[in-house]
């Protein structure tokens, strides 16, 4: 039962804080001979599997390293284009590590803003009066919980679907935010949160929530 | 315990079917725009979820809830999307949507030689069977919850 990450979004939709508590890295390194039985393509400055599945490698996985050396975007460590390198039979056998690509900070910013808009659309399309925005979004692998304060700040937590006590955790994070970010005289509102005590207390709160499975009131 | 409304979208984004049973608030925009907004929102949610997900997903986005309603989502491998809004007391509408697909859509639309797939569903039989199916659901009550 894990909490994967925490995002804090300001009232304009910009990401002001992000913390990855647990990032499961599902990676597979294998040696391949020519020809490669995956179809690869460029996607978002990365080389990604577009077709083919084998041994834990799925569609959407990115090429993380070739022959032990991490790739840099679309190019290998030497600066050669990855797709060209893999088309040349002379380079085989080659050992490639595939895995889910880690989100860059830019991507996290974009996703946070995207969620900010989706939250509002969820409220607009409501068939019932007085609905809030999206408070909980469920998939088969994770549950996203969102708490919007009266001032428009959103606290977003991604957790395991079976994890309980997230509502109390969100309120606890709000409390930590008001104690260690808002009361910090050097912190400007709506700006990225760079307060050490906020980080420390947030980590502590996440640990307690994960262990207890149910966050108790008052701490 | 109630079902508010149901949408069926095809893989291109056109709304094939919409019906409401217990809707208390309209969206404030025309029906056409609402369908486009709903489809767009779901498309964005799916893309958002596939990027955010810490692990590889099998079924993907299942549902979301707000303070007043829950939206259930089911997508067939052919790209047909079923969307149902219910109140918060319904925990899992996915099975309902799956049975709507297999018992109603496939039976009355796909197997109907007159119905052109991809156009809006104007089969009266489908609409009436769907209506009685929804009204017969254990979590449907004609009074608003």
Short mmCIF file of C-alpha atoms in Angstrom, two decimals:
data_model
loop_
_atom_site.label_atom_id
_atom_site.label_comp_id
_atom_site.label_asym_id
_atom_site.label_seq_id
_atom_site.Cartn_x
_atom_site.Cartn_y
_atom_site.Cartn_z
CA UNK A 1 0.00 0.00 0.00
CA UNK A 2 1.87 2.98 -1.28
CA UNK A 3 1.57 6.63 -1.93
CA UNK A 4 3.24 7.38 -5.24
CA UNK A 5 3.43 11.15 -5.40
CA UNK A 6 2.10 14.50 -4.23
CA UNK A 7 1.42 17.57 -6.38
CA UNK A 8 0.37 21.03 -5.25
CA UNK A 9 -1.25 23.31 -7.84
CA UNK A 10 -1.90 27.02 -7.33
CA UNK A 11 -5.12 28.75 -8.25
CA UNK A 12 -3.90 29.66 -11.73
CA UNK A 13 -3.20 26.02 -12.52
CA UNK A 14 0.57 26.16 -12.18
CA UNK A 15 2.47 23.44 -10.35
CA UNK A 16 4.10 24.84 -7.21
CA UNK A 17 5.27 21.67 -5.52
CA UNK A 18 5.89 18.10 -6.52
CA UNK A 19 7.24 15.15 -4.57
CA UNK A 20 7.71 11.57 -5.76
CA UNK A 21 7.49 9.29 -2.76
CA UNK A 22 7.69 5.97 -4.53
CA UNK A 23 8.45 5.53 -8.18
CA UNK A 24 8.30 1.89 -9.24
CA UNK A 25 10.74 1.48 -12.06
CA UNK A 26 9.66 -1.45 -14.19
CA UNK A 27 12.63 -1.92 -16.47
CA UNK A 28 13.83 -4.78 -18.60
CA UNK A 29 17.28 -5.13 -20.09
CA UNK A 30 17.71 -7.66 -22.86
CA UNK A 31 20.18 -8.55 -25.54
CA UNK A 32 18.80 -8.47 -29.04
CA UNK A 33 20.02 -9.70 -32.37
CA UNK A 34 19.22 -8.22 -35.76
CA UNK A 35 16.45 -7.63 -36.74
CA UNK A 36 14.80 -6.07 -33.72
CA UNK A 37 11.29 -7.39 -33.25
CA UNK A 38 9.91 -4.13 -31.91
CA UNK A 39 8.77 -1.17 -33.96
CA UNK A 40 10.27 1.96 -32.45
CA UNK A 41 9.36 5.53 -33.11
CA UNK A 42 10.19 9.04 -31.96
CA UNK A 43 7.78 10.44 -29.45
CA UNK A 44 8.32 13.58 -27.40
CA UNK A 45 12.10 13.60 -27.73
CA UNK A 46 12.34 9.94 -26.76
CA UNK A 47 12.49 6.65 -28.62
CA UNK A 48 9.44 4.64 -27.71
CA UNK A 49 8.08 1.19 -28.54
CA UNK A 50 5.10 1.65 -30.83
CA UNK A 51 4.44 -2.02 -31.59
CA UNK A 52 5.61 -5.27 -30.12
CA UNK A 53 5.52 -6.86 -26.71
CA UNK A 54 7.83 -9.40 -25.17
CA UNK A 55 9.28 -10.31 -21.81
CA UNK A 56 7.95 -7.39 -19.82
CA UNK A 57 8.54 -4.83 -22.54
CA UNK A 58 5.34 -3.14 -23.59
CA UNK A 59 4.03 -0.56 -26.02
CA UNK A 60 4.86 2.86 -24.64
CA UNK A 61 8.10 1.82 -22.99
CA UNK A 62 11.04 4.02 -23.83
CA UNK A 63 14.61 3.08 -24.69
CA UNK A 64 16.53 3.94 -21.53
CA UNK A 65 20.01 2.72 -22.32
CA UNK A 66 21.94 0.93 -25.05
CA UNK A 67 24.83 -1.35 -24.12
CA UNK A 68 24.82 0.05 -20.62
CA UNK A 69 25.07 3.70 -21.64
CA UNK A 70 22.05 5.91 -21.03
CA UNK A 71 20.53 7.47 -24.10
CA UNK A 72 20.20 11.23 -24.31
CA UNK A 73 16.78 11.97 -25.74
CA UNK A 74 16.70 10.68 -29.31
CA UNK A 75 20.45 10.03 -29.52
CA UNK A 76 22.76 7.48 -28.02
CA UNK A 77 25.44 8.51 -25.57
CA UNK A 78 27.83 9.03 -28.51
CA UNK A 79 25.45 11.41 -30.21
CA UNK A 80 24.26 9.06 -32.94
CA UNK A 81 20.55 8.83 -33.75
CA UNK A 82 19.17 5.82 -31.88
CA UNK A 83 16.88 4.60 -34.64
CA UNK A 84 19.69 4.75 -37.22
CA UNK A 85 21.99 2.94 -34.82
CA UNK A 86 19.46 0.15 -34.35
CA UNK A 87 18.79 -0.19 -38.09
CA UNK A 88 22.44 -1.06 -38.77
CA UNK A 89 23.06 -4.85 -38.45
CA UNK A 90 26.73 -4.21 -37.75
CA UNK A 91 25.87 -2.88 -34.29
CA UNK A 92 24.22 -6.13 -33.17
CA UNK A 93 24.05 -7.99 -30.82
CA UNK A 94 23.01 -5.04 -28.71
CA UNK A 95 21.81 -4.86 -25.14
CA UNK A 96 18.90 -2.45 -24.71
CA UNK A 97 17.13 -1.45 -21.52
CA UNK A 98 13.44 -0.58 -21.91
CA UNK A 99 11.17 0.87 -19.28
CA UNK A 100 8.52 3.43 -18.48
CA UNK A 101 10.02 6.82 -19.12
CA UNK A 102 10.33 9.05 -16.09
CA UNK A 103 8.36 12.29 -16.35
CA UNK A 104 10.50 15.38 -16.86
CA UNK A 105 9.67 18.48 -14.78
CA UNK A 106 8.21 20.14 -17.84
CA UNK A 107 5.87 17.22 -18.38
CA UNK A 108 4.82 17.33 -14.76
CA UNK A 109 4.03 21.02 -15.11
CA UNK A 110 1.91 20.34 -18.16
CA UNK A 111 0.09 17.44 -16.54
CA UNK A 112 -0.69 19.49 -13.43
CA UNK A 113 -2.18 22.26 -15.55
CA UNK A 114 -4.09 19.70 -17.57
CA UNK A 115 -5.59 18.31 -14.40
CA UNK A 116 -6.49 21.81 -13.24
CA UNK A 117 -8.62 22.23 -16.38
CA UNK A 118 -10.12 18.75 -16.18
CA UNK A 119 -11.11 19.46 -12.60
CA UNK A 120 -13.10 22.48 -13.78
CA UNK A 121 -14.71 20.65 -16.70
CA UNK A 122 -15.80 17.88 -14.33
CA UNK A 123 -17.70 20.48 -12.38
CA UNK A 124 -19.23 22.05 -15.48
CA UNK A 125 -20.53 18.80 -16.93
CA UNK A 126 -22.16 17.80 -13.70
CA UNK A 127 -25.72 16.47 -14.01
CA UNK A 128 -26.37 17.56 -10.44
CA UNK A 129 -26.35 21.03 -8.90
CA UNK A 130 -23.54 22.28 -6.74
CA UNK A 131 -20.93 19.78 -7.75
CA UNK A 132 -17.27 20.28 -6.98
CA UNK A 133 -14.57 19.36 -9.47
CA UNK A 134 -12.96 15.93 -9.76
CA UNK A 135 -12.15 14.77 -6.25
CA UNK A 136 -11.10 11.25 -7.00
CA UNK A 137 -10.04 9.63 -10.24
CA UNK A 138 -9.68 5.90 -10.38
CA UNK A 139 -7.74 3.63 -12.69
CA UNK A 140 -6.78 0.00 -12.27
CA UNK A 141 -3.27 0.90 -11.13
CA UNK A 142 -3.63 4.08 -9.07
CA UNK A 143 -6.15 6.43 -7.52
CA UNK A 144 -5.75 10.17 -7.76
CA UNK A 145 -7.24 12.20 -4.92
CA UNK A 146 -7.65 15.94 -5.11
CA UNK A 147 -8.57 18.41 -2.43
CA UNK A 148 -9.30 22.00 -3.42
CA UNK A 149 -9.09 24.59 -0.66
CA UNK A 150 -11.31 27.65 -0.41
CA UNK A 151 -8.45 29.71 -1.85
CA UNK A 152 -8.17 27.56 -4.96
CA UNK A 153 -5.03 25.60 -4.09
CA UNK A 154 -5.27 21.95 -5.10
CA UNK A 155 -3.50 19.18 -3.25
CA UNK A 156 -3.23 16.10 -5.42
CA UNK A 157 -2.11 12.70 -4.16
CA UNK A 158 -1.51 9.63 -6.32
CA UNK A 159 -1.80 6.45 -4.33
CA UNK A 160 -2.39 2.73 -4.57
CA UNK A 161 -6.12 2.04 -5.14
CA UNK A 162 -6.39 0.17 -1.85
CA UNK A 163 -4.78 2.87 0.26
CA UNK A 164 -7.21 4.35 2.77
CA UNK A 165 -7.11 7.53 4.80
CA UNK A 166 -6.13 9.77 1.90
CA UNK A 167 -8.80 12.36 2.72
CA UNK A 168 -7.28 12.86 6.14
CA UNK A 169 -3.83 12.94 4.57
CA UNK A 170 -4.90 15.69 2.14
CA UNK A 171 -6.15 17.79 5.03
CA UNK A 172 -2.93 17.13 6.90
CA UNK A 173 -0.93 18.28 3.89
CA UNK A 174 -3.04 21.45 3.81
CA UNK A 175 -2.21 21.97 7.47
CA UNK A 176 1.50 21.45 6.78
CA UNK A 177 1.26 23.87 3.86
CA UNK A 178 -0.28 26.57 6.03
CA UNK A 179 2.19 25.98 8.86
CA UNK A 180 5.45 25.75 6.93
CA UNK A 181 4.83 27.55 3.64
CA UNK A 182 2.26 30.24 4.34
CA UNK A 183 3.69 31.21 7.72
CA UNK A 184 7.16 31.36 6.21
CA UNK A 185 7.89 35.09 5.73
CA UNK A 186 10.18 34.35 2.78
CA UNK A 187 7.55 32.44 0.85
CA UNK A 188 5.49 34.31 -1.76
CA UNK A 189 1.99 33.15 -2.44
CA UNK A 190 1.36 31.08 -5.58
CA UNK A 191 5.10 30.63 -6.09
CA UNK A 192 6.96 27.29 -6.08
CA UNK A 193 7.35 26.04 -2.52
CA UNK A 194 10.99 25.81 -1.49
CA UNK A 195 10.71 25.41 2.27
CA UNK A 196 12.77 22.71 3.93
CA UNK A 197 10.40 22.27 6.86
CA UNK A 198 7.51 21.76 4.44
CA UNK A 199 9.43 18.93 2.70
CA UNK A 200 10.40 17.29 5.97
CA UNK A 201 6.95 17.39 7.47
CA UNK A 202 5.34 16.24 4.24
CA UNK A 203 7.63 13.20 4.11
CA UNK A 204 6.80 12.45 7.72
CA UNK A 205 3.07 12.70 7.05
CA UNK A 206 3.35 10.37 4.04
CA UNK A 207 5.25 7.80 6.09
CA UNK A 208 2.64 7.84 8.80
CA UNK A 209 -0.17 7.56 6.26
CA UNK A 210 1.45 4.62 4.50
CA UNK A 211 2.15 2.75 7.72
CA UNK A 212 -1.15 3.37 9.37
CA UNK A 213 -3.18 2.96 6.18
CA UNK A 214 -5.41 5.35 7.99
CA UNK A 215 -4.20 8.72 9.07
CA UNK A 216 -5.24 9.64 12.60
CA UNK A 217 -6.34 13.15 13.47
CA UNK A 218 -4.04 15.43 15.40
CA UNK A 219 -0.29 15.09 15.15
CA UNK B 1 -29.42 5.88 -5.81
CA UNK B 2 -29.88 6.93 -9.34
CA UNK B 3 -28.51 7.05 -12.85
CA UNK B 4 -28.34 10.59 -14.22
CA UNK B 5 -27.48 10.06 -17.85
CA UNK B 6 -25.67 7.89 -20.38
CA UNK B 7 -23.56 8.75 -23.42
CA UNK B 8 -22.23 6.46 -26.13
CA UNK B 9 -19.38 7.77 -28.30
CA UNK B 10 -17.74 6.13 -31.26
CA UNK B 11 -14.01 6.09 -31.86
CA UNK B 12 -14.07 9.34 -33.83
CA UNK B 13 -15.71 11.35 -31.11
CA UNK B 14 -19.23 11.60 -32.45
CA UNK B 15 -21.94 10.98 -29.92
CA UNK B 16 -24.02 8.02 -31.07
CA UNK B 17 -26.50 8.01 -28.24
CA UNK B 18 -27.50 10.09 -25.26
CA UNK B 19 -30.29 9.69 -22.78
CA UNK B 20 -31.02 11.18 -19.40
CA UNK B 21 -33.13 9.83 -16.61
CA UNK B 22 -32.59 12.05 -13.66
CA UNK B 23 -30.59 15.09 -14.60
CA UNK B 24 -31.03 18.09 -12.36
CA UNK B 25 -28.68 20.55 -13.95
CA UNK B 26 -27.98 21.21 -17.60
CA UNK B 27 -24.49 22.13 -18.66
CA UNK B 28 -25.40 25.59 -19.88
CA UNK B 29 -24.21 24.88 -23.41
CA UNK B 30 -25.94 23.26 -26.38
CA UNK B 31 -26.15 19.47 -26.51
CA UNK B 32 -23.69 19.30 -29.39
CA UNK B 33 -21.12 21.32 -27.51
CA UNK B 34 -21.70 19.27 -24.41
CA UNK B 35 -21.01 16.04 -26.29
CA UNK B 36 -17.83 17.49 -27.71
CA UNK B 37 -16.74 18.73 -24.30
CA UNK B 38 -17.48 15.38 -22.70
CA UNK B 39 -15.55 13.49 -25.36
CA UNK B 40 -12.68 15.95 -25.17
CA UNK B 41 -12.55 15.69 -21.41
CA UNK B 42 -12.43 11.89 -21.56
CA UNK B 43 -9.78 11.94 -24.26
CA UNK B 44 -7.65 14.25 -22.14
CA UNK B 45 -8.22 12.20 -19.01
CA UNK B 46 -7.07 9.05 -20.79
CA UNK B 47 -3.95 10.72 -22.07
CA UNK B 48 -3.31 12.28 -18.65
CA UNK B 49 -3.71 8.94 -16.91
CA UNK B 50 -1.41 7.09 -19.29
CA UNK B 51 1.36 9.62 -18.69
CA UNK B 52 0.86 9.96 -14.94
CA UNK B 53 0.55 6.29 -14.23
CA UNK B 54 3.47 4.93 -12.22
CA UNK B 55 3.00 1.42 -13.61
CA UNK B 56 1.77 -0.08 -16.86
CA UNK B 57 -2.00 -0.09 -16.96
CA UNK B 58 -4.30 -2.76 -18.25
CA UNK B 59 -7.76 -1.26 -18.18
CA UNK B 60 -6.80 2.37 -17.86
CA UNK B 61 -9.17 5.05 -16.63
CA UNK B 62 -12.18 3.56 -14.86
CA UNK B 63 -14.16 6.31 -13.17
CA UNK B 64 -13.98 9.63 -11.41
CA UNK B 65 -16.08 11.21 -8.73
CA UNK B 66 -16.89 14.71 -7.56
CA UNK B 67 -18.81 15.80 -4.50
CA UNK B 68 -22.13 15.09 -6.21
CA UNK B 69 -21.77 12.51 -8.97
CA UNK B 70 -19.63 9.71 -10.27
CA UNK B 71 -18.76 9.16 -13.89
CA UNK B 72 -18.19 5.58 -15.02
CA UNK B 73 -16.29 4.86 -18.19
CA UNK B 74 -16.00 1.76 -20.32
CA UNK B 75 -14.21 1.50 -23.62
CA UNK B 76 -14.47 -1.46 -25.95
CA UNK B 77 -11.46 -2.62 -27.96
CA UNK B 78 -13.17 -1.20 -31.06
CA UNK B 79 -13.06 2.30 -29.61
CA UNK B 80 -16.70 2.54 -28.58
CA UNK B 81 -16.98 4.56 -25.37
CA UNK B 82 -19.75 4.18 -22.81
CA UNK B 83 -20.08 6.91 -20.20
CA UNK B 84 -22.57 6.82 -17.35
CA UNK B 85 -23.13 9.46 -14.67
CA UNK B 86 -24.62 8.19 -11.46
CA UNK B 87 -24.81 9.48 -7.95
CA UNK B 88 -22.13 8.63 -5.42
CA UNK B 89 -23.72 5.49 -4.03
CA UNK B 90 -22.84 3.41 -7.10
CA UNK B 91 -19.32 2.06 -6.62
CA UNK B 92 -18.77 0.18 -9.83
CA UNK B 93 -20.72 0.89 -12.98
CA UNK B 94 -18.20 -0.74 -15.26
CA UNK B 95 -19.94 -4.11 -15.24
CA UNK B 96 -23.24 -2.40 -16.01
CA UNK B 97 -21.68 -0.63 -18.97
CA UNK B 98 -20.10 -3.84 -20.15
CA UNK B 99 -23.43 -5.61 -20.07
CA UNK B 100 -25.07 -2.70 -21.89
CA UNK B 101 -22.48 -3.20 -24.59
CA UNK B 102 -22.75 -6.96 -24.89
CA UNK B 103 -26.45 -7.47 -24.22
CA UNK B 104 -27.93 -4.37 -25.78
CA UNK B 105 -25.56 -2.71 -28.21
CA UNK B 106 -24.28 -5.89 -29.83
CA UNK B 107 -27.70 -7.53 -29.89
CA UNK B 108 -29.81 -4.64 -31.13
CA UNK B 109 -27.42 -2.46 -33.09
CA UNK B 110 -24.56 -4.53 -34.41
CA UNK B 111 -26.77 -7.43 -35.35
CA UNK B 112 -29.29 -5.12 -36.95
CA UNK B 113 -28.66 -5.02 -40.73
CA UNK B 114 -30.50 -1.71 -41.04
CA UNK B 115 -28.41 0.12 -38.44
CA UNK B 116 -25.34 1.73 -39.93
CA UNK B 117 -22.49 1.58 -37.43
CA UNK B 118 -20.94 4.96 -36.91
CA UNK B 119 -24.14 6.89 -37.26
CA UNK B 120 -26.28 7.87 -34.33
CA UNK B 121 -28.26 4.99 -32.98
CA UNK B 122 -31.90 5.47 -33.91
CA UNK B 123 -33.14 2.01 -33.16
CA UNK B 124 -36.32 2.30 -31.12
CA UNK B 125 -35.91 -1.21 -29.83
CA UNK B 126 -32.46 -0.37 -28.51
CA UNK B 127 -33.69 2.78 -26.79
CA UNK B 128 -36.62 1.08 -25.13
CA UNK B 129 -34.61 -1.95 -24.03
CA UNK B 130 -31.91 0.30 -22.67
CA UNK B 131 -34.48 2.37 -20.83
CA UNK B 132 -36.05 -0.64 -19.17
CA UNK B 133 -32.60 -2.05 -18.40
CA UNK B 134 -31.57 1.14 -16.65
CA UNK B 135 -34.84 1.40 -14.77
CA UNK B 136 -34.44 -2.20 -13.72
CA UNK B 137 -30.99 -1.67 -12.23
CA UNK B 138 -30.75 -2.25 -8.47
CA UNK B 139 -29.26 1.17 -7.99
CA UNK B 140 -31.86 3.08 -9.97
CA UNK B 141 -34.78 4.73 -8.24
CA UNK B 142 -37.09 7.18 -10.01
CA UNK B 143 -37.05 9.55 -7.05
CA UNK B 144 -33.95 11.67 -6.89
CA UNK B 145 -31.65 10.41 -4.13
#
